[in-house]
PDB file of C-alpha atoms (C1' of nucleotides) in Angstrom:
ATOM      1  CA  UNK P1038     116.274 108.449 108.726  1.00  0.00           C
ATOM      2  CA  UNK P1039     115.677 107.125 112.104  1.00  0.00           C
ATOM      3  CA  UNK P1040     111.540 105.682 112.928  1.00  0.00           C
ATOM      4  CA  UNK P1041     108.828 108.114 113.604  1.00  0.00           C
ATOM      5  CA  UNK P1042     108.351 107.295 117.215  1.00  0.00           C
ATOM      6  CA  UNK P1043     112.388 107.311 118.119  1.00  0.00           C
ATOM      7  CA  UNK P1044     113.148 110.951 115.896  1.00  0.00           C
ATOM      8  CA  UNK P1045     110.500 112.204 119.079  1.00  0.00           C
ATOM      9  CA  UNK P1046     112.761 111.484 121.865  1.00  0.00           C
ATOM     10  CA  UNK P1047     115.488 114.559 121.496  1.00  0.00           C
ATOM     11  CA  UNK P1048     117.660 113.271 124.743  1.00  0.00           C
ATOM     12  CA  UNK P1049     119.393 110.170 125.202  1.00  0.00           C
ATOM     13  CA  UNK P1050     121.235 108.683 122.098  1.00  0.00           C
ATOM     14  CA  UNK P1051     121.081 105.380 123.414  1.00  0.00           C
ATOM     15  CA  UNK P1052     118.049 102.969 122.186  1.00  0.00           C
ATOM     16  CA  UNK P1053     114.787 104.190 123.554  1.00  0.00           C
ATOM     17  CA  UNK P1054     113.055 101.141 125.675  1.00  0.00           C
ATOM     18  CA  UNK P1055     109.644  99.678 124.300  1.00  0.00           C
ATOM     19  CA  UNK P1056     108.211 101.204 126.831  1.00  0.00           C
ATOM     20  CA  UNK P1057     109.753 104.668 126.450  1.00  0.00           C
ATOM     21  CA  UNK P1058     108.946 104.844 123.122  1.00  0.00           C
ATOM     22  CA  UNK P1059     105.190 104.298 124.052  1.00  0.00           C
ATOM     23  CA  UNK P1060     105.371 106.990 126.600  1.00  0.00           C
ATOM     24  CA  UNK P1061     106.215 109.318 123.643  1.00  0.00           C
ATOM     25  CA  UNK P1062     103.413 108.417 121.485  1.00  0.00           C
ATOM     26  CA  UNK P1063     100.752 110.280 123.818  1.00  0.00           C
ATOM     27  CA  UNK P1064      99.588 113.081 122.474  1.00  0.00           C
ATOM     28  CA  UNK P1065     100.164 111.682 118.520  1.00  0.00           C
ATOM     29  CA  UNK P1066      97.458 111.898 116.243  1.00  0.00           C
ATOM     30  CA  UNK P1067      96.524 108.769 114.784  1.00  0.00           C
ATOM     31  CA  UNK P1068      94.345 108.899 111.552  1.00  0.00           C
ATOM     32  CA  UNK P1069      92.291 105.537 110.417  1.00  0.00           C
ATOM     33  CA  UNK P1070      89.486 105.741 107.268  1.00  0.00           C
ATOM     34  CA  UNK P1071      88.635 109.574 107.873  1.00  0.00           C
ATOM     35  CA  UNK P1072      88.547 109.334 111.641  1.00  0.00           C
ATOM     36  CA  UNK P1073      91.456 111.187 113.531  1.00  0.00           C
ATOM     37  CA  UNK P1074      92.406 110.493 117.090  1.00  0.00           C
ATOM     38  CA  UNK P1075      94.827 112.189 120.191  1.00  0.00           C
ATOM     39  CA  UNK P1076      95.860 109.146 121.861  1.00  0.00           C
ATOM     40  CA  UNK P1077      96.058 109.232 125.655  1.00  0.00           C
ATOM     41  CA  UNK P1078      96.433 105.274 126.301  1.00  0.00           C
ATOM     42  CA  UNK P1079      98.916 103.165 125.128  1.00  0.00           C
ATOM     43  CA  UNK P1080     100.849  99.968 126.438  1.00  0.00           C
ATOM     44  CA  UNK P1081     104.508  98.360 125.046  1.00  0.00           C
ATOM     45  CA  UNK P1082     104.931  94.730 124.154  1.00  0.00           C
ATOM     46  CA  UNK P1083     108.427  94.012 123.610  1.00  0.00           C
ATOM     47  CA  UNK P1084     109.688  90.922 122.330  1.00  0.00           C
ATOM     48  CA  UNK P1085     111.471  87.655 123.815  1.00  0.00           C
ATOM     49  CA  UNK P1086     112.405  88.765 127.035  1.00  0.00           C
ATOM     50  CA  UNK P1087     108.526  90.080 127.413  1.00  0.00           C
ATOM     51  CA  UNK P1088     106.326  86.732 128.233  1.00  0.00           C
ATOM     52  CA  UNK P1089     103.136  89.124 127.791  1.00  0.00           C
ATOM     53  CA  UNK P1090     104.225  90.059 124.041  1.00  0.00           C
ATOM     54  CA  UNK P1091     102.883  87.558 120.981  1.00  0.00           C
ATOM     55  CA  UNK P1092     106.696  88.773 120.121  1.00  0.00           C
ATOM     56  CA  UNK P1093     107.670  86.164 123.222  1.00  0.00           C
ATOM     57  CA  UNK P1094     107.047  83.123 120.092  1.00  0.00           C
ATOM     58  CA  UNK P1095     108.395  83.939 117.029  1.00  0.00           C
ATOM     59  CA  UNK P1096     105.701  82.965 114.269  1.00  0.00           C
ATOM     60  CA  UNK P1097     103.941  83.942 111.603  1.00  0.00           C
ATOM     61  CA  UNK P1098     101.898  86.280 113.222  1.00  0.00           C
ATOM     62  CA  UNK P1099     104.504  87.714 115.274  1.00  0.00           C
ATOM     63  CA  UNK P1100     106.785  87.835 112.272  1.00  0.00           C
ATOM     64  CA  UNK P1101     105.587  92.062 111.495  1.00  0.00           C
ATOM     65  CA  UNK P1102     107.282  92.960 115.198  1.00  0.00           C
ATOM     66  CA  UNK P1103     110.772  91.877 114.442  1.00  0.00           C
ATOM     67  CA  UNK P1104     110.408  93.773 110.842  1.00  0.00           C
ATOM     68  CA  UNK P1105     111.114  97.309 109.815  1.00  0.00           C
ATOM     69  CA  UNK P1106     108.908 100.390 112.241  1.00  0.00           C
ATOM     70  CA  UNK P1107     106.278 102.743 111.702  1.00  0.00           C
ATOM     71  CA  UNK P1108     104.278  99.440 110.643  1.00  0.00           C
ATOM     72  CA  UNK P1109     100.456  98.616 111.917  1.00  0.00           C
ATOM     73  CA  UNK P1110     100.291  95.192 113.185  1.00  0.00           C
ATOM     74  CA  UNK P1111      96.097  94.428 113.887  1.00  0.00           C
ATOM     75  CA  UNK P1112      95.103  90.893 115.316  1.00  0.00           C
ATOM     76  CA  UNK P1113      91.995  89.763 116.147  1.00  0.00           C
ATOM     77  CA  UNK P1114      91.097  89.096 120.367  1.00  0.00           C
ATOM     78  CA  UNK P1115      87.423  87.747 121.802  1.00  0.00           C
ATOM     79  CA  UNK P1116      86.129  88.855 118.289  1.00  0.00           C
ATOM     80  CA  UNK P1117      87.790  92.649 118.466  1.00  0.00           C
ATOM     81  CA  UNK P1118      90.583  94.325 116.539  1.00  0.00           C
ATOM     82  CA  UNK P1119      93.554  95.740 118.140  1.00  0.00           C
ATOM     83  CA  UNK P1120      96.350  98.048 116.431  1.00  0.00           C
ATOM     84  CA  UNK P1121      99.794  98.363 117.309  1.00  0.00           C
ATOM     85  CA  UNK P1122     102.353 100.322 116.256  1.00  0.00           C
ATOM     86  CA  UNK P1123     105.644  98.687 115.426  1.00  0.00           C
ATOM     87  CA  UNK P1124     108.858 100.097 116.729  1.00  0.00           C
ATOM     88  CA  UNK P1125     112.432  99.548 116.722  1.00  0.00           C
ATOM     89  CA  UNK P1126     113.069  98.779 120.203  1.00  0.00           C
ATOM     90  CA  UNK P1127     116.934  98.078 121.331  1.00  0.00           C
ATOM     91  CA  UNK P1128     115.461  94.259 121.477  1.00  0.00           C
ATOM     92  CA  UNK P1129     114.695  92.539 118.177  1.00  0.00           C
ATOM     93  CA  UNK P1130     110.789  92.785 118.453  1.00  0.00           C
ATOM     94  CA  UNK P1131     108.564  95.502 119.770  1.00  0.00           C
ATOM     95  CA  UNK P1132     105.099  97.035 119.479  1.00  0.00           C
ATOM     96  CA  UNK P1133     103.283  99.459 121.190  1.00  0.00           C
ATOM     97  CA  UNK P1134      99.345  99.089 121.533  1.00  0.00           C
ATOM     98  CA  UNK P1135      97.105 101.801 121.100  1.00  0.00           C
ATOM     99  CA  UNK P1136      94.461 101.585 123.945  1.00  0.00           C
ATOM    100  CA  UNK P1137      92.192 104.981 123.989  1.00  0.00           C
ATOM    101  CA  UNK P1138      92.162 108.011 122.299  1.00  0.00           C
ATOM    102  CA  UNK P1139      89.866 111.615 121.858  1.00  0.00           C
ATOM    103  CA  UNK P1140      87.952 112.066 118.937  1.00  0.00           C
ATOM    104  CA  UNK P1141      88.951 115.367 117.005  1.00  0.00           C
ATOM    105  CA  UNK P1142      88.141 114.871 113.564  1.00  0.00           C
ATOM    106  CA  UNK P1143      85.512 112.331 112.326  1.00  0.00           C
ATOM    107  CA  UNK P1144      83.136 112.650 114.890  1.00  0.00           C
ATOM    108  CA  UNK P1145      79.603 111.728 113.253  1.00  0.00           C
ATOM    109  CA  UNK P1146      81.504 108.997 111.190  1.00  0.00           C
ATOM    110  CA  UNK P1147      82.598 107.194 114.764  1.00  0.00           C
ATOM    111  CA  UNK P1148      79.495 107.572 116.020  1.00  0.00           C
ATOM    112  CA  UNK P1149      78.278 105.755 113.147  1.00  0.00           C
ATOM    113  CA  UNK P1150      80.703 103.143 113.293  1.00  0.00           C
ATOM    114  CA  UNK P1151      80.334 102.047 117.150  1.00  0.00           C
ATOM    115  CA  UNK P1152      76.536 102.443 117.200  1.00  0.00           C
ATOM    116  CA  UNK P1153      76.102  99.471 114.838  1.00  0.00           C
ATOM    117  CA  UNK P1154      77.578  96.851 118.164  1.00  0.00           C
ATOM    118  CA  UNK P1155      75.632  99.053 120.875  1.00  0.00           C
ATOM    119  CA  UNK P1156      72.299 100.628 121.557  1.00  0.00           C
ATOM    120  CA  UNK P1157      71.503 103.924 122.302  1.00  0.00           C
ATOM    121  CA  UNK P1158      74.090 106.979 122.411  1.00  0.00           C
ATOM    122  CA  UNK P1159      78.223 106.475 123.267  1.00  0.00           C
ATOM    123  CA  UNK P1160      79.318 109.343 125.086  1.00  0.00           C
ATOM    124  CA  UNK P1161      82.325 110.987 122.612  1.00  0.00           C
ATOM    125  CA  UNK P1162      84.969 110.120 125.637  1.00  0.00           C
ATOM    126  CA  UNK P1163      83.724 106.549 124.940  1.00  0.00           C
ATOM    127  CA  UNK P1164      84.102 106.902 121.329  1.00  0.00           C
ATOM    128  CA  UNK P1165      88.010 105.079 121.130  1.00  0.00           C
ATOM    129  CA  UNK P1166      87.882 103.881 124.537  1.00  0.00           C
ATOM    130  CA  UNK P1167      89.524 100.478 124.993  1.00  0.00           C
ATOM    131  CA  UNK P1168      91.578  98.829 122.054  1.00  0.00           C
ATOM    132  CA  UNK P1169      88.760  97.265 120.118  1.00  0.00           C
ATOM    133  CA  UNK P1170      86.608 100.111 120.319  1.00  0.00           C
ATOM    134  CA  UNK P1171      89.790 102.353 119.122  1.00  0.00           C
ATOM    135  CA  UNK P1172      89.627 100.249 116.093  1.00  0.00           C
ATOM    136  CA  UNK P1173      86.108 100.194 115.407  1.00  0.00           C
ATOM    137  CA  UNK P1174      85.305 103.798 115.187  1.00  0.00           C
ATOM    138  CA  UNK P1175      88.937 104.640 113.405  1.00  0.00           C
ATOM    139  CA  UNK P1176      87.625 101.443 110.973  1.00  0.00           C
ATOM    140  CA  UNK P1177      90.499  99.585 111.501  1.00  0.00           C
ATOM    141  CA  UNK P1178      90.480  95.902 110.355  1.00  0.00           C
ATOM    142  CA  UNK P1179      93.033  92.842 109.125  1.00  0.00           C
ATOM    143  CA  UNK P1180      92.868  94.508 105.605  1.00  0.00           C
ATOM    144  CA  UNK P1181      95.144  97.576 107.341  1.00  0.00           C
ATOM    145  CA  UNK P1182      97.842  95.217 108.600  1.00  0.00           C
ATOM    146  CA  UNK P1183     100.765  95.919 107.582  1.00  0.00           C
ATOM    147  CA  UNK P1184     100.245  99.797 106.593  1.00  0.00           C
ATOM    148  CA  UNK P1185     102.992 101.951 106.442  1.00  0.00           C
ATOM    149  CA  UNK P1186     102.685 104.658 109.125  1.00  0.00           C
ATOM    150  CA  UNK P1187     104.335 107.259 107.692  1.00  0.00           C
ATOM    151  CA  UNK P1188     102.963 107.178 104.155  1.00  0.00           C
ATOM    152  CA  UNK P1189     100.239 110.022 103.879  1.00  0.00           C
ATOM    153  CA  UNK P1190      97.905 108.202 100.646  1.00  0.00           C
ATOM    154  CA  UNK P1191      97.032 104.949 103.027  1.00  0.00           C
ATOM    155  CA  UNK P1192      94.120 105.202 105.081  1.00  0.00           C
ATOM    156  CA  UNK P1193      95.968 104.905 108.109  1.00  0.00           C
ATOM    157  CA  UNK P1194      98.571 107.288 109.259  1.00  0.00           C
ATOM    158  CA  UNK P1195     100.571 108.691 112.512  1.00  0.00           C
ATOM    159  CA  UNK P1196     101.186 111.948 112.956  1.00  0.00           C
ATOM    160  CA  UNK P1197     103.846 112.862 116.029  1.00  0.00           C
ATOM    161  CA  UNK P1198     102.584 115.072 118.938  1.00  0.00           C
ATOM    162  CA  UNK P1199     102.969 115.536 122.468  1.00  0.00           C
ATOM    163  CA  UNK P1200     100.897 116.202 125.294  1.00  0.00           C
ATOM    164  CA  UNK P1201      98.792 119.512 126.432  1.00  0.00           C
ATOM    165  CA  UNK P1202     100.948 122.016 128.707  1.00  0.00           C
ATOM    166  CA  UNK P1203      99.989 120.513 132.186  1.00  0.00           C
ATOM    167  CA  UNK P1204      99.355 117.196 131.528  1.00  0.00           C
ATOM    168  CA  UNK P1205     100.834 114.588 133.501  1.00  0.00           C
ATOM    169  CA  UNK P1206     101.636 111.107 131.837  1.00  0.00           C
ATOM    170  CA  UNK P1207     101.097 108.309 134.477  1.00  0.00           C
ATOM    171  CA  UNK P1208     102.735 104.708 134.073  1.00  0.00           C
ATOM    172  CA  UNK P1209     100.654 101.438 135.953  1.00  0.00           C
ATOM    173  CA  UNK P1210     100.476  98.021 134.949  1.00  0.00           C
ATOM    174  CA  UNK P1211      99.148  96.702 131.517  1.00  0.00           C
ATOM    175  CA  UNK P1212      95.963  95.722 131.214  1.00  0.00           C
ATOM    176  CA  UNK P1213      94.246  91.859 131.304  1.00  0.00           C
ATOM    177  CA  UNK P1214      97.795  90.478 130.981  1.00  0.00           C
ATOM    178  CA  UNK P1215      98.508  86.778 132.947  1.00  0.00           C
ATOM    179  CA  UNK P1216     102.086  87.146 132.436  1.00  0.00           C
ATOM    180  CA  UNK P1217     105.054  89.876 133.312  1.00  0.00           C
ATOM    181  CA  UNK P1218     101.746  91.388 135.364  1.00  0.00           C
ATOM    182  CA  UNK P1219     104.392  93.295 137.653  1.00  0.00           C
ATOM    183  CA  UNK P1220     105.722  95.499 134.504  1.00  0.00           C
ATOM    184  CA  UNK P1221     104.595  99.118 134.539  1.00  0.00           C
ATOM    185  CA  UNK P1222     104.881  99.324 130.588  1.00  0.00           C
ATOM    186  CA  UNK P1223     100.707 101.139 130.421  1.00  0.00           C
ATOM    187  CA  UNK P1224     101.280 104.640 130.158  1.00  0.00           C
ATOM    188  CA  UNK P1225      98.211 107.372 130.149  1.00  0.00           C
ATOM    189  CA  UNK P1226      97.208 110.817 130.469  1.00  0.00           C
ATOM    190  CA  UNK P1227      96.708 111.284 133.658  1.00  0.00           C
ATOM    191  CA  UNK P1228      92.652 112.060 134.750  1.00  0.00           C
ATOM    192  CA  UNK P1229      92.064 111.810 130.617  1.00  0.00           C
ATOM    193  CA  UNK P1230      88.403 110.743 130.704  1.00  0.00           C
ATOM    194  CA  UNK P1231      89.182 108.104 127.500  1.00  0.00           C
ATOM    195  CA  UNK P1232      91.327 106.074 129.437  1.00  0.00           C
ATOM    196  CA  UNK P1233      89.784 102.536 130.773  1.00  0.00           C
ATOM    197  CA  UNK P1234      90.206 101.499 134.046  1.00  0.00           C
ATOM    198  CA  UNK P1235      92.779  98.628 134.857  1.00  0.00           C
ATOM    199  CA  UNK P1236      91.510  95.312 135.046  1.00  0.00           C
ATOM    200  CA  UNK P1237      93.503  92.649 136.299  1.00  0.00           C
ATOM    201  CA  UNK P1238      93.630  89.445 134.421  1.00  0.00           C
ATOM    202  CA  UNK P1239      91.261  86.540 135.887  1.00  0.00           C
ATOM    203  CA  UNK P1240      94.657  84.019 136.547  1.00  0.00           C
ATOM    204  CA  UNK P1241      97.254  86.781 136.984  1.00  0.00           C
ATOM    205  CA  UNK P1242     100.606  84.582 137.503  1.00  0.00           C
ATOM    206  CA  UNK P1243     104.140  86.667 139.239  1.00  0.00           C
ATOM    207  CA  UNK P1244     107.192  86.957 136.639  1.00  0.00           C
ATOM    208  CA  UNK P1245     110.501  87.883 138.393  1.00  0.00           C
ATOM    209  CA  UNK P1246     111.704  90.182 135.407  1.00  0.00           C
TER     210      UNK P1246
ATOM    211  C1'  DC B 406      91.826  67.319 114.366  1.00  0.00           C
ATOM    212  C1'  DC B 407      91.101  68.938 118.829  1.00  0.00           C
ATOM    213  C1'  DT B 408      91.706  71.676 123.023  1.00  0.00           C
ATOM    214  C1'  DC B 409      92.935  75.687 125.455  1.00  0.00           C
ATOM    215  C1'  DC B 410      92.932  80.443 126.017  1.00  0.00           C
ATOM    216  C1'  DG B 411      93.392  85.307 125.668  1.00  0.00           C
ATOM    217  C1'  DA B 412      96.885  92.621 124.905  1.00  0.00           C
ATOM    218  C1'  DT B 413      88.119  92.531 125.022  1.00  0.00           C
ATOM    219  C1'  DG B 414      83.487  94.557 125.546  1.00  0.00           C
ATOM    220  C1'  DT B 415      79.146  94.523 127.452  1.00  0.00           C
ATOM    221  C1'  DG B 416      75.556  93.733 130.612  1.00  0.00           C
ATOM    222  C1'  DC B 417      73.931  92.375 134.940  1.00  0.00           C
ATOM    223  C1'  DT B 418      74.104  91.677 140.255  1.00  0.00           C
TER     224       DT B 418
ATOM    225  C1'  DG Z 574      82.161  92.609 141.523  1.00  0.00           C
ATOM    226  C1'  DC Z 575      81.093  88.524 137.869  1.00  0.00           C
ATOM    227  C1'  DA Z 576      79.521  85.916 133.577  1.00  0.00           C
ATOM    228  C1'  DC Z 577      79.722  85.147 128.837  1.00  0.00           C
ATOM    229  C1'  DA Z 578      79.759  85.947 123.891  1.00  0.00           C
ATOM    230  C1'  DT Z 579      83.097  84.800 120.446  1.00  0.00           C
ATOM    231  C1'  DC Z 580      87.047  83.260 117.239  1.00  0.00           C
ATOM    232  C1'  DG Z 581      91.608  82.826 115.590  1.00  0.00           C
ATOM    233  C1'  DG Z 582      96.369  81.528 117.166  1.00  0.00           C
ATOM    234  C1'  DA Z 583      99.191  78.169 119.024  1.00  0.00           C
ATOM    235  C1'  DG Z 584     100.426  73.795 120.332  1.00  0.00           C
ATOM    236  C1'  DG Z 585      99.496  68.927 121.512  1.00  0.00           C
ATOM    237  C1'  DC Z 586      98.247  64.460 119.598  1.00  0.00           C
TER     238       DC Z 586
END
DNA sequence: CCTCCGATGTGCT
DNA sequence: GCACATCGGAGGC
């Protein structure tokens, strides 16, 4: 049985890109600790031939990208979690991040979850805005690494999906990256009010691809 | 052991 | 627009 994310592209029998395969993720439903998210935001990572991936040196923690798909690899950034999704790129490493997403099941328990780093109300659009907060209200930490996507009795789960009927996905560059800055490998709903705005990275340096 | 540095988020000017 | 909190990974010595 081919991975969860390549089964959704029906075209093309040749390896889906990193990057294509992220495309295909919007619209998903990702499920973490009783909190269920559409994503609209997502970015690829590929692995040696991308200087921006942590694929780029092979290590320890990069070890989870070249393994088997449908895989959660978290690490830890400026004191935030991020979650990936591993997938079997036509490379030997690649992940895709998940950047933003719409609350549609969980609501009050999200709320709950981002209130304790902020004051006052978050605005549901803001609920699993940005990567970190994605993982806070979904209640994603280290102790999920590793979780097998696609098996429905962990507490983290992806379910395939696709976007609305008139939705447009839009591709720009990735966001906060130094390296491979020129690569258009973010993909979004277009005018989805989740999605962040792009920030360039403070010492942005040019990669010929 | 030590230094550098982010796939970030938030608040302030 | 900018500063900074914050902390583990990676690599140099």
């Amino acid at each position: 049985m081919e991975s969860l994310v390549f089964a959704m592209i029906q075209e093309s029998s040749a390896r889906p890109s990193a990057a294509e395969q992220a495309r295909s993720l919007l619209g998903s439903h990702l499920t973490g600790h009783g909190v269920t998210i559409r994503l609209t935001e997502v970015e690829a990572y590929a692995g040696p031939d991308d200087p921006a991936s942590h694929a780029f040196t092979r290590t320890a923690r990069s070890e989870i990208m070249y393994g088997p798909p449908d895989r959660l690899y978290v690490y830890r950034i400026h004191g935030h979690h991020c979650a990936n999704v591993v997938v079997a790129g036509p490379g030997p490493a690649a992940a895709i991040l998940l950047r933003a997403g719409v609350v549609v099941d969980g609501t009050e328990l999200a709320r709950f979850r981002r209130v304790a780093t902020r004051t006052g109300a978050i605005p549901d659009d803001r609920l699993a805005s940005g990567p970190g907060n994605l993982c806070r209200a979904l209640g994603i930490t280290m102790a999920d690494l590793d979780t097998d996507l696609t098996d429905a009795s962990t507490p983290v789960t992806l379910e395939s999906g696709a976007p609305h009927p008139g939705e447009r996905v839009v591709a720009g560059p990735r966001v906060g990256v130094r390296r491979a800055a020129d690569r258009q490998w973010r993909f979004w709903i277009d005018g989805d009010p989740t999605v962040s705005a792009y920030r360039r990275h403070p010492r942005r340096v040019r990669e010929p691809f």
